């Protein structure tokens, strides 16, 4: 029924428009074409002015209405640079936008056809051409220059004291790996990936660097405030993208080709909860690459906390090596497996590394 009404209304609208067009055609013939054309011209000129004013009011209104909905202050050092660049670009383009739009519509209105003046034929002016080519070229060079400078800073070598975290995307989840005490992520091979063998990332157990690596999934990634972090990014199936809107960072996750990016979180989750007044605030990881039907649900979370809190959290984890290769011998190792204490785990890692 609803569809019928919509079709009927559309048909009616079409009919009315058609009839009006036809009627105005007859009127034009009756009145004389010249006069009608001039009248239409006047109406168009006036409408252009209306469009300019309504458009500028619309721009102001949208800005006022939506400015509270943006993400707020960035929560990383690189985020400050990105935001600065964005605002400089917005200011420059806004000034250019207003000047060109006002000039465009005002000229169309002001210099519409008139019996009082004749058009002046002015085909070319080299000086003008140079001016409106050189000024935008300089402006764009400055903007792009800033962009390249920041890009190299963000994608460049991470500081030596940076912690490393691996993040791996697959349809449709994120998994993480921490390098453990040796601060080295062990080697991987994709054929080793096996949920049945408790090796979800395909770690090579022959590599001792893998023995203390901590695998984390199904819970937020943890990071330390004011400590640089280098993300080593990978994917298991298709291209995903690690999007960190609050830190203003993003990088593709490509199967077979690890990518990296580094930044320093400058605010803890607790601080953000206070600042935003939102007790449920979380730093979000969004997959920013269309990766399949479950793409929109591919969401991860990050908790930024103090070094002490982070250490307590990490100490509660068992290296995946131990989960995948439970000690076979009875005795001390087996006992400690049942108690699950941190020291016991450490001693087992030490044993395994021997
Ligand atoms: Cu994805």
mmCIF file of C-alpha atoms and ligand atoms in Angstrom:
data_model
loop_
_atom_site.group_PDB
_atom_site.id
_atom_site.type_symbol
_atom_site.label_atom_id
_atom_site.label_comp_id
_atom_site.label_asym_id
_atom_site.label_seq_id
_atom_site.Cartn_x
_atom_site.Cartn_y
_atom_site.Cartn_z
ATOM 1 C CA UNK A 1 0.000 0.000 0.000
ATOM 2 C CA UNK A 2 2.827 2.335 0.997
ATOM 3 C CA UNK A 3 4.675 1.599 -2.243
ATOM 4 C CA UNK A 4 1.523 2.349 -4.202
ATOM 5 C CA UNK A 5 1.204 5.767 -2.570
ATOM 6 C CA UNK A 6 4.850 6.607 -3.183
ATOM 7 C CA UNK A 7 4.526 5.657 -6.859
ATOM 8 C CA UNK A 8 1.265 7.620 -7.113
ATOM 9 C CA UNK A 9 2.817 10.715 -5.525
ATOM 10 C CA UNK A 10 5.848 10.492 -7.811
ATOM 11 C CA UNK A 11 3.622 10.116 -10.870
ATOM 12 C CA UNK A 12 1.486 13.047 -9.756
ATOM 13 C CA UNK A 13 4.583 15.166 -9.165
ATOM 14 C CA UNK A 14 5.866 14.331 -12.615
ATOM 15 C CA UNK A 15 2.501 15.195 -14.175
ATOM 16 C CA UNK A 16 2.303 18.533 -12.373
ATOM 17 C CA UNK A 17 5.856 19.495 -13.368
ATOM 18 C CA UNK A 18 5.112 18.526 -16.950
ATOM 19 C CA UNK A 19 1.920 20.579 -17.014
ATOM 20 C CA UNK A 20 3.617 23.634 -15.465
ATOM 21 C CA UNK A 21 6.403 23.416 -18.053
ATOM 22 C CA UNK A 22 3.838 23.184 -20.816
ATOM 23 C CA UNK A 23 1.806 26.080 -19.423
ATOM 24 C CA UNK A 24 4.847 28.316 -19.101
ATOM 25 C CA UNK A 25 5.714 27.480 -22.671
ATOM 26 C CA UNK A 26 2.299 28.753 -23.805
ATOM 27 C CA UNK A 27 2.691 31.828 -21.593
ATOM 28 C CA UNK A 28 6.086 32.472 -23.168
ATOM 29 C CA UNK A 29 4.589 32.344 -26.634
ATOM 30 C CA UNK A 30 1.793 34.690 -25.590
ATOM 31 C CA UNK A 31 4.053 37.156 -23.832
ATOM 32 C CA UNK A 32 6.978 36.996 -26.151
ATOM 33 C CA UNK A 33 10.054 34.787 -25.653
ATOM 34 C CA UNK A 34 12.493 37.608 -25.004
ATOM 35 C CA UNK A 35 10.592 38.986 -22.060
ATOM 36 C CA UNK A 36 10.198 35.557 -20.458
ATOM 37 C CA UNK A 37 13.889 34.809 -20.837
ATOM 38 C CA UNK A 38 14.817 38.019 -19.070
ATOM 39 C CA UNK A 39 12.392 37.300 -16.280
ATOM 40 C CA UNK A 40 13.744 33.759 -15.812
ATOM 41 C CA UNK A 41 17.241 35.191 -15.766
ATOM 42 C CA UNK A 42 16.306 37.562 -12.951
ATOM 43 C CA UNK A 43 14.732 34.765 -10.942
ATOM 44 C CA UNK A 44 17.846 32.609 -11.416
ATOM 45 C CA UNK A 45 20.099 35.462 -10.297
ATOM 46 C CA UNK A 46 18.031 35.939 -7.161
ATOM 47 C CA UNK A 47 17.992 32.186 -6.450
ATOM 48 C CA UNK A 48 21.799 32.075 -6.714
ATOM 49 C CA UNK A 49 21.991 34.715 -3.990
ATOM 50 C CA UNK A 50 19.514 32.766 -1.854
ATOM 51 C CA UNK A 51 21.576 29.608 -2.410
ATOM 52 C CA UNK A 52 24.750 31.386 -1.260
ATOM 53 C CA UNK A 53 23.191 32.722 1.949
ATOM 54 C CA UNK A 54 21.310 29.501 2.755
ATOM 55 C CA UNK A 55 24.475 27.489 2.024
ATOM 56 C CA UNK A 56 26.656 29.563 4.332
ATOM 57 C CA UNK A 57 24.029 29.404 7.100
ATOM 58 C CA UNK A 58 23.918 25.623 6.538
ATOM 59 C CA UNK A 59 27.697 25.355 6.884
ATOM 60 C CA UNK A 60 27.582 27.326 10.149
ATOM 61 C CA UNK A 61 24.633 25.300 11.458
ATOM 62 C CA UNK A 62 26.266 21.913 10.695
ATOM 63 C CA UNK A 63 29.468 23.063 12.345
ATOM 64 C CA UNK A 64 27.648 24.198 15.503
ATOM 65 C CA UNK A 65 25.512 21.083 15.617
ATOM 66 C CA UNK A 66 28.274 18.537 15.044
ATOM 67 C CA UNK A 67 31.356 20.005 16.676
ATOM 68 C CA UNK A 68 30.575 18.379 20.026
ATOM 69 C CA UNK A 69 30.480 14.975 18.358
ATOM 70 C CA UNK A 70 34.118 14.763 17.262
ATOM 71 C CA UNK A 71 36.548 12.624 19.213
ATOM 72 C CA UNK A 72 37.975 15.335 21.451
ATOM 73 C CA UNK A 73 41.632 15.810 22.286
ATOM 74 C CA UNK A 74 44.009 13.182 20.922
ATOM 75 C CA UNK A 75 45.409 10.661 23.396
ATOM 76 C CA UNK A 76 48.844 10.232 21.819
ATOM 77 C CA UNK A 77 51.858 12.379 20.945
ATOM 78 C CA UNK A 78 51.446 11.754 17.221
ATOM 79 C CA UNK A 79 47.763 12.530 17.536
ATOM 80 C CA UNK A 80 48.643 16.102 18.513
ATOM 81 C CA UNK A 81 50.643 16.492 15.283
ATOM 82 C CA UNK A 82 47.897 14.957 13.154
ATOM 83 C CA UNK A 83 45.258 17.218 14.704
ATOM 84 C CA UNK A 84 47.432 20.297 14.230
ATOM 85 C CA UNK A 85 47.837 19.403 10.567
ATOM 86 C CA UNK A 86 44.103 18.808 10.206
ATOM 87 C CA UNK A 87 43.203 22.162 11.771
ATOM 88 C CA UNK A 88 45.744 24.100 9.672
ATOM 89 C CA UNK A 89 44.305 22.442 6.548
ATOM 90 C CA UNK A 90 40.750 23.188 7.692
ATOM 91 C CA UNK A 91 41.533 26.862 8.379
ATOM 92 C CA UNK A 92 43.217 27.404 4.996
ATOM 93 C CA UNK A 93 40.555 25.527 3.016
ATOM 94 C CA UNK A 94 37.764 27.266 4.949
ATOM 95 C CA UNK A 95 39.104 30.728 4.062
ATOM 96 C CA UNK A 96 39.482 29.723 0.409
ATOM 97 C CA UNK A 97 36.042 28.106 0.445
ATOM 98 C CA UNK A 98 34.282 31.225 1.754
ATOM 99 C CA UNK A 99 36.101 33.622 -0.593
ATOM 100 C CA UNK A 100 35.522 31.512 -3.727
ATOM 101 C CA UNK A 101 31.889 30.674 -2.958
ATOM 102 C CA UNK A 102 30.948 34.266 -2.132
ATOM 103 C CA UNK A 103 32.751 35.495 -5.274
ATOM 104 C CA UNK A 104 31.140 32.823 -7.447
ATOM 105 C CA UNK A 105 27.533 33.432 -6.418
ATOM 106 C CA UNK A 106 27.847 37.201 -5.926
ATOM 107 C CA UNK A 107 29.309 37.668 -9.417
ATOM 108 C CA UNK A 108 26.593 35.489 -10.961
ATOM 109 C CA UNK A 109 23.977 37.647 -9.252
ATOM 110 C CA UNK A 110 25.599 41.052 -9.678
ATOM 111 C CA UNK A 111 26.608 40.675 -13.307
ATOM 112 C CA UNK A 112 23.550 38.941 -14.631
ATOM 113 C CA UNK A 113 22.278 40.025 -18.045
ATOM 114 C CA UNK A 114 21.236 43.663 -18.096
ATOM 115 C CA UNK A 115 20.132 46.082 -20.781
ATOM 116 C CA UNK A 116 22.212 48.776 -19.087
ATOM 117 C CA UNK A 117 25.616 47.283 -19.939
ATOM 118 C CA UNK A 118 27.365 45.286 -22.597
ATOM 119 C CA UNK A 119 29.598 42.265 -21.830
ATOM 120 C CA UNK A 120 33.316 42.936 -22.028
ATOM 121 C CA UNK A 121 35.267 40.285 -23.882
ATOM 122 C CA UNK A 122 38.337 39.432 -21.806
ATOM 123 C CA UNK A 123 39.786 36.111 -22.946
ATOM 124 C CA UNK A 124 43.212 35.920 -21.329
ATOM 125 C CA UNK A 125 45.583 37.434 -18.774
ATOM 126 C CA UNK A 126 48.960 35.844 -18.092
ATOM 127 C CA UNK A 127 49.473 37.701 -14.832
ATOM 128 C CA UNK A 128 46.188 36.412 -13.410
ATOM 129 C CA UNK A 129 46.957 32.872 -14.585
ATOM 130 C CA UNK A 130 50.324 32.968 -12.826
ATOM 131 C CA UNK A 131 48.805 34.329 -9.612
ATOM 132 C CA UNK A 132 46.065 31.740 -9.315
ATOM 133 C CA UNK A 133 48.442 28.935 -10.154
ATOM 134 C CA UNK A 134 51.357 29.940 -7.960
ATOM 135 C CA UNK A 135 49.449 30.796 -4.770
ATOM 136 C CA UNK A 136 47.589 27.442 -4.523
ATOM 137 C CA UNK A 137 50.803 25.654 -5.519
ATOM 138 C CA UNK A 138 52.704 27.263 -2.645
ATOM 139 C CA UNK A 139 49.862 26.597 -0.185
ATOM 140 C CA UNK A 140 49.619 22.955 -1.216
ATOM 141 C CA UNK A 141 53.403 22.501 -1.100
ATOM 142 C CA UNK A 142 53.442 23.769 2.478
ATOM 143 C CA UNK A 143 50.560 21.460 3.483
ATOM 144 C CA UNK A 144 52.062 18.414 1.759
ATOM 145 C CA UNK A 145 55.490 19.294 3.197
ATOM 146 C CA UNK A 146 54.063 19.236 6.723
ATOM 147 C CA UNK A 147 52.354 15.949 5.891
ATOM 148 C CA UNK A 148 55.555 14.293 4.674
ATOM 149 C CA UNK A 149 57.503 15.543 7.687
ATOM 150 C CA UNK A 150 54.943 14.087 10.105
ATOM 151 C CA UNK A 151 54.552 10.902 8.054
ATOM 152 C CA UNK A 152 58.270 10.140 8.307
ATOM 153 C CA UNK A 153 58.146 10.878 12.028
ATOM 154 C CA UNK A 154 55.183 8.551 12.592
ATOM 155 C CA UNK A 155 56.269 5.683 10.353
ATOM 156 C CA UNK A 156 59.976 6.044 11.157
ATOM 157 C CA UNK A 157 62.089 4.043 13.568
ATOM 158 C CA UNK A 158 60.519 3.677 17.033
ATOM 159 C CA UNK A 159 62.548 4.879 20.062
ATOM 160 C CA UNK A 160 64.854 2.255 21.576
ATOM 161 C CA UNK A 161 62.858 2.043 24.815
ATOM 162 C CA UNK A 162 59.598 1.377 22.975
ATOM 163 C CA UNK A 163 57.638 -1.688 24.013
ATOM 164 C CA UNK A 164 56.572 -4.009 21.225
ATOM 165 C CA UNK A 165 53.146 -5.505 20.762
ATOM 166 C CA UNK A 166 52.096 -7.657 17.877
ATOM 167 C CA UNK A 167 48.546 -7.310 16.602
ATOM 168 C CA UNK A 168 47.111 -9.794 14.132
ATOM 169 C CA UNK A 169 43.804 -9.419 12.349
ATOM 170 C CA UNK A 170 41.636 -12.186 10.932
ATOM 171 C CA UNK A 171 37.978 -12.487 9.969
ATOM 172 C CA UNK A 172 36.733 -11.094 12.351
ATOM 173 C CA UNK A 173 38.869 -10.584 15.399
ATOM 174 C CA UNK A 174 42.129 -9.147 16.718
ATOM 175 C CA UNK A 175 44.812 -11.178 18.532
ATOM 176 C CA UNK A 176 47.831 -9.791 20.375
ATOM 177 C CA UNK A 177 51.286 -10.990 21.371
ATOM 178 C CA UNK A 178 53.694 -9.521 23.913
ATOM 179 C CA UNK A 179 57.392 -10.366 23.622
ATOM 180 C CA UNK A 180 57.973 -11.305 27.275
ATOM 181 C CA UNK A 181 61.115 -10.623 29.307
ATOM 182 C CA UNK A 182 63.539 -10.935 26.350
ATOM 183 C CA UNK A 183 61.649 -8.101 24.576
ATOM 184 C CA UNK A 184 61.886 -10.044 21.315
ATOM 185 C CA UNK A 185 58.922 -11.442 19.432
ATOM 186 C CA UNK A 186 59.735 -15.011 18.372
ATOM 187 C CA UNK A 187 59.656 -16.125 14.742
ATOM 188 C CA UNK A 188 56.452 -17.311 13.101
ATOM 189 C CA UNK A 189 55.504 -19.410 10.095
ATOM 190 C CA UNK A 190 52.011 -19.384 8.679
ATOM 191 C CA UNK A 191 51.847 -23.179 8.211
ATOM 192 C CA UNK A 192 52.259 -23.581 11.967
ATOM 193 C CA UNK A 193 49.010 -21.724 12.640
ATOM 194 C CA UNK A 194 46.772 -24.271 14.334
ATOM 195 C CA UNK A 195 44.038 -23.825 16.900
ATOM 196 C CA UNK A 196 44.111 -27.562 17.605
ATOM 197 C CA UNK A 197 47.812 -27.356 18.491
ATOM 198 C CA UNK A 198 47.195 -24.248 20.586
ATOM 199 C CA UNK A 199 49.294 -22.192 18.211
ATOM 200 C CA UNK A 200 46.914 -19.513 16.908
ATOM 201 C CA UNK A 201 49.683 -17.243 15.558
ATOM 202 C CA UNK A 202 51.954 -19.936 14.101
ATOM 203 C CA UNK A 203 54.856 -19.377 16.489
ATOM 204 C CA UNK A 204 57.939 -21.520 15.843
ATOM 205 C CA UNK A 205 58.674 -23.324 19.115
ATOM 206 C CA UNK A 206 62.289 -23.989 18.011
ATOM 207 C CA UNK A 207 62.951 -20.275 18.430
ATOM 208 C CA UNK A 208 63.755 -19.633 22.114
ATOM 209 C CA UNK A 209 62.521 -16.057 21.711
ATOM 210 C CA UNK A 210 59.041 -17.565 21.444
ATOM 211 C CA UNK A 211 59.172 -19.329 24.786
ATOM 212 C CA UNK A 212 58.166 -16.337 26.880
ATOM 213 C CA UNK A 213 55.883 -14.645 24.353
ATOM 214 C CA UNK A 214 52.441 -13.962 25.756
ATOM 215 C CA UNK A 215 49.438 -14.546 23.543
ATOM 216 C CA UNK A 216 46.327 -12.493 24.309
ATOM 217 C CA UNK A 217 42.901 -12.785 22.701
ATOM 218 C CA UNK A 218 39.318 -12.102 23.636
ATOM 219 C CA UNK A 219 40.277 -9.236 25.941
ATOM 220 C CA UNK A 220 41.634 -5.695 25.467
ATOM 221 C CA UNK A 221 45.216 -4.966 24.508
ATOM 222 C CA UNK A 222 47.070 -3.341 27.402
ATOM 223 C CA UNK A 223 49.494 -0.434 26.931
ATOM 224 C CA UNK A 224 51.535 1.705 29.310
ATOM 225 C CA UNK A 225 50.892 5.437 29.523
ATOM 226 C CA UNK A 226 53.744 7.716 28.352
ATOM 227 C CA UNK A 227 55.712 4.722 27.082
ATOM 228 C CA UNK A 228 56.298 4.511 23.325
ATOM 229 C CA UNK A 229 54.787 1.411 21.748
ATOM 230 C CA UNK A 230 55.669 -0.131 18.422
ATOM 231 C CA UNK A 231 52.861 -2.174 16.935
ATOM 232 C CA UNK A 232 53.929 -5.033 14.690
ATOM 233 C CA UNK A 233 50.906 -5.582 12.511
ATOM 234 C CA UNK A 234 49.896 -8.709 10.606
ATOM 235 C CA UNK A 235 46.887 -10.492 9.133
ATOM 236 C CA UNK A 236 45.966 -14.139 8.663
ATOM 237 C CA UNK A 237 43.527 -14.034 5.786
ATOM 238 C CA UNK A 238 42.686 -10.773 4.001
ATOM 239 C CA UNK A 239 43.817 -7.171 4.367
ATOM 240 C CA UNK A 240 42.566 -5.562 7.569
ATOM 241 C CA UNK A 241 43.528 -2.228 9.082
ATOM 242 C CA UNK A 242 44.422 -1.266 12.617
ATOM 243 C CA UNK A 243 42.498 1.966 13.150
ATOM 244 C CA UNK A 244 43.099 3.749 16.460
ATOM 245 C CA UNK A 245 40.842 6.820 16.273
ATOM 246 C CA UNK A 246 41.666 8.194 19.741
ATOM 247 C CA UNK A 247 45.388 8.028 18.985
ATOM 248 C CA UNK A 248 44.794 9.288 15.406
ATOM 249 C CA UNK A 249 46.714 6.342 13.974
ATOM 250 C CA UNK A 250 45.968 3.717 11.375
ATOM 251 C CA UNK A 251 47.912 1.155 9.396
ATOM 252 C CA UNK A 252 46.988 -1.708 7.093
ATOM 253 C CA UNK A 253 47.341 -5.287 8.318
ATOM 254 C CA UNK A 254 48.582 -7.265 5.338
ATOM 255 C CA UNK A 255 48.905 -11.064 5.188
ATOM 256 C CA UNK A 256 52.544 -12.079 4.752
ATOM 257 C CA UNK A 257 53.963 -8.559 5.054
ATOM 258 C CA UNK A 258 54.332 -7.188 8.574
ATOM 259 C CA UNK A 259 53.730 -3.444 8.886
ATOM 260 C CA UNK A 260 54.566 -1.279 11.872
ATOM 261 C CA UNK A 261 53.654 2.012 13.462
ATOM 262 C CA UNK A 262 54.617 3.572 16.748
ATOM 263 C CA UNK A 263 53.182 6.179 19.077
ATOM 264 C CA UNK A 264 53.128 7.133 22.740
ATOM 265 C CA UNK A 265 49.782 6.986 24.563
ATOM 266 C CA UNK A 266 49.584 10.115 26.692
ATOM 267 C CA UNK A 267 46.369 9.463 28.615
ATOM 268 C CA UNK A 268 45.209 6.481 30.623
ATOM 269 C CA UNK A 269 41.768 4.959 30.148
ATOM 270 C CA UNK A 270 40.886 6.233 33.628
ATOM 271 C CA UNK A 271 41.922 9.784 32.671
ATOM 272 C CA UNK A 272 39.807 9.611 29.509
ATOM 273 C CA UNK A 273 36.792 8.437 31.518
ATOM 274 C CA UNK A 274 37.152 11.513 33.717
ATOM 275 C CA UNK A 275 37.806 13.913 30.830
ATOM 276 C CA UNK A 276 34.922 12.702 28.704
ATOM 277 C CA UNK A 277 32.573 12.220 31.660
ATOM 278 C CA UNK A 278 31.805 8.814 30.191
ATOM 279 C CA UNK A 279 32.314 5.976 32.704
ATOM 280 C CA UNK A 280 32.192 3.445 29.854
ATOM 281 C CA UNK A 281 34.915 5.086 27.769
ATOM 282 C CA UNK A 282 37.250 2.688 25.936
ATOM 283 C CA UNK A 283 40.065 3.233 23.453
ATOM 284 C CA UNK A 284 38.831 1.510 20.352
ATOM 285 C CA UNK A 285 40.532 -0.534 17.672
ATOM 286 C CA UNK A 286 38.391 -0.461 14.557
ATOM 287 C CA UNK A 287 39.158 -2.422 11.435
ATOM 288 C CA UNK A 288 39.407 0.339 8.831
ATOM 289 C CA UNK A 289 39.499 -1.907 5.797
ATOM 290 C CA UNK A 290 36.413 -3.552 4.308
ATOM 291 C CA UNK A 291 37.383 -7.145 5.083
ATOM 292 C CA UNK A 292 34.165 -9.119 4.717
ATOM 293 C CA UNK A 293 30.650 -9.546 6.031
ATOM 294 C CA UNK A 294 31.653 -9.173 9.701
ATOM 295 C CA UNK A 295 33.861 -6.143 9.101
ATOM 296 C CA UNK A 296 31.794 -3.715 11.155
ATOM 297 C CA UNK A 297 31.920 -6.021 14.174
ATOM 298 C CA UNK A 298 35.706 -6.342 14.038
ATOM 299 C CA UNK A 299 36.349 -4.206 17.047
ATOM 300 C CA UNK A 300 39.073 -4.364 19.642
ATOM 301 C CA UNK A 301 39.774 -2.386 22.772
ATOM 302 C CA UNK A 302 42.877 -0.959 24.397
ATOM 303 C CA UNK A 303 43.420 -0.273 28.076
ATOM 304 C CA UNK A 304 46.075 2.350 28.784
ATOM 305 C CA UNK A 305 47.348 2.124 32.346
ATOM 306 C CA UNK A 306 50.349 2.718 34.598
ATOM 307 C CA UNK A 307 53.497 0.570 34.354
ATOM 308 C CA UNK A 308 52.631 -1.096 37.693
ATOM 309 C CA UNK A 309 49.116 -2.026 36.590
ATOM 310 C CA UNK A 310 50.483 -3.308 33.293
ATOM 311 C CA UNK A 311 53.108 -5.449 35.011
ATOM 312 C CA UNK A 312 50.486 -7.022 37.278
ATOM 313 C CA UNK A 313 48.286 -7.774 34.273
ATOM 314 C CA UNK A 314 51.097 -9.306 32.217
ATOM 315 C CA UNK A 315 52.382 -11.351 35.155
ATOM 316 C CA UNK A 316 49.016 -13.076 35.308
ATOM 317 C CA UNK A 317 49.506 -14.509 31.818
ATOM 318 C CA UNK A 318 51.024 -17.817 30.791
ATOM 319 C CA UNK A 319 53.318 -17.888 27.749
ATOM 320 C CA UNK A 320 51.631 -19.644 24.844
ATOM 321 C CA UNK A 321 54.645 -21.974 24.600
ATOM 322 C CA UNK A 322 53.749 -23.500 27.941
ATOM 323 C CA UNK A 323 50.060 -23.765 27.057
ATOM 324 C CA UNK A 324 50.933 -25.493 23.776
ATOM 325 C CA UNK A 325 53.702 -27.683 25.213
ATOM 326 C CA UNK A 326 52.682 -28.643 28.746
ATOM 327 C CA UNK A 327 55.632 -30.172 30.642
ATOM 328 C CA UNK A 328 55.419 -33.970 30.478
ATOM 329 C CA UNK A 329 57.591 -34.802 33.464
ATOM 330 C CA UNK A 330 56.019 -35.169 36.893
ATOM 331 C CA UNK A 331 57.537 -33.452 39.897
ATOM 332 C CA UNK A 332 58.209 -29.774 40.448
ATOM 333 C CA UNK A 333 57.153 -28.549 37.017
ATOM 334 C CA UNK A 334 53.850 -30.437 37.083
ATOM 335 C CA UNK A 335 53.093 -29.231 40.592
ATOM 336 C CA UNK A 336 53.733 -25.666 39.712
ATOM 337 C CA UNK A 337 51.481 -26.022 36.686
ATOM 338 C CA UNK A 338 48.595 -26.746 38.991
ATOM 339 C CA UNK A 339 49.393 -23.855 41.331
ATOM 340 C CA UNK A 340 49.893 -21.548 38.384
ATOM 341 C CA UNK A 341 51.902 -19.016 40.367
ATOM 342 C CA UNK A 342 53.993 -16.434 38.571
ATOM 343 C CA UNK A 343 57.292 -17.568 40.101
ATOM 344 C CA UNK A 344 56.592 -21.155 39.107
ATOM 345 C CA UNK A 345 55.960 -20.056 35.562
ATOM 346 C CA UNK A 346 59.167 -18.046 35.523
ATOM 347 C CA UNK A 347 61.179 -21.016 36.718
ATOM 348 C CA UNK A 348 59.605 -23.207 34.058
ATOM 349 C CA UNK A 349 60.484 -20.672 31.371
ATOM 350 C CA UNK A 350 64.034 -20.650 32.709
ATOM 351 C CA UNK A 351 64.119 -24.442 32.551
ATOM 352 C CA UNK A 352 62.766 -24.496 29.026
ATOM 353 C CA UNK A 353 65.272 -21.923 27.890
ATOM 354 C CA UNK A 354 68.208 -24.013 29.133
HETATM 355 CU CU1 LIG B 1 39.065 -6.495 9.233
#
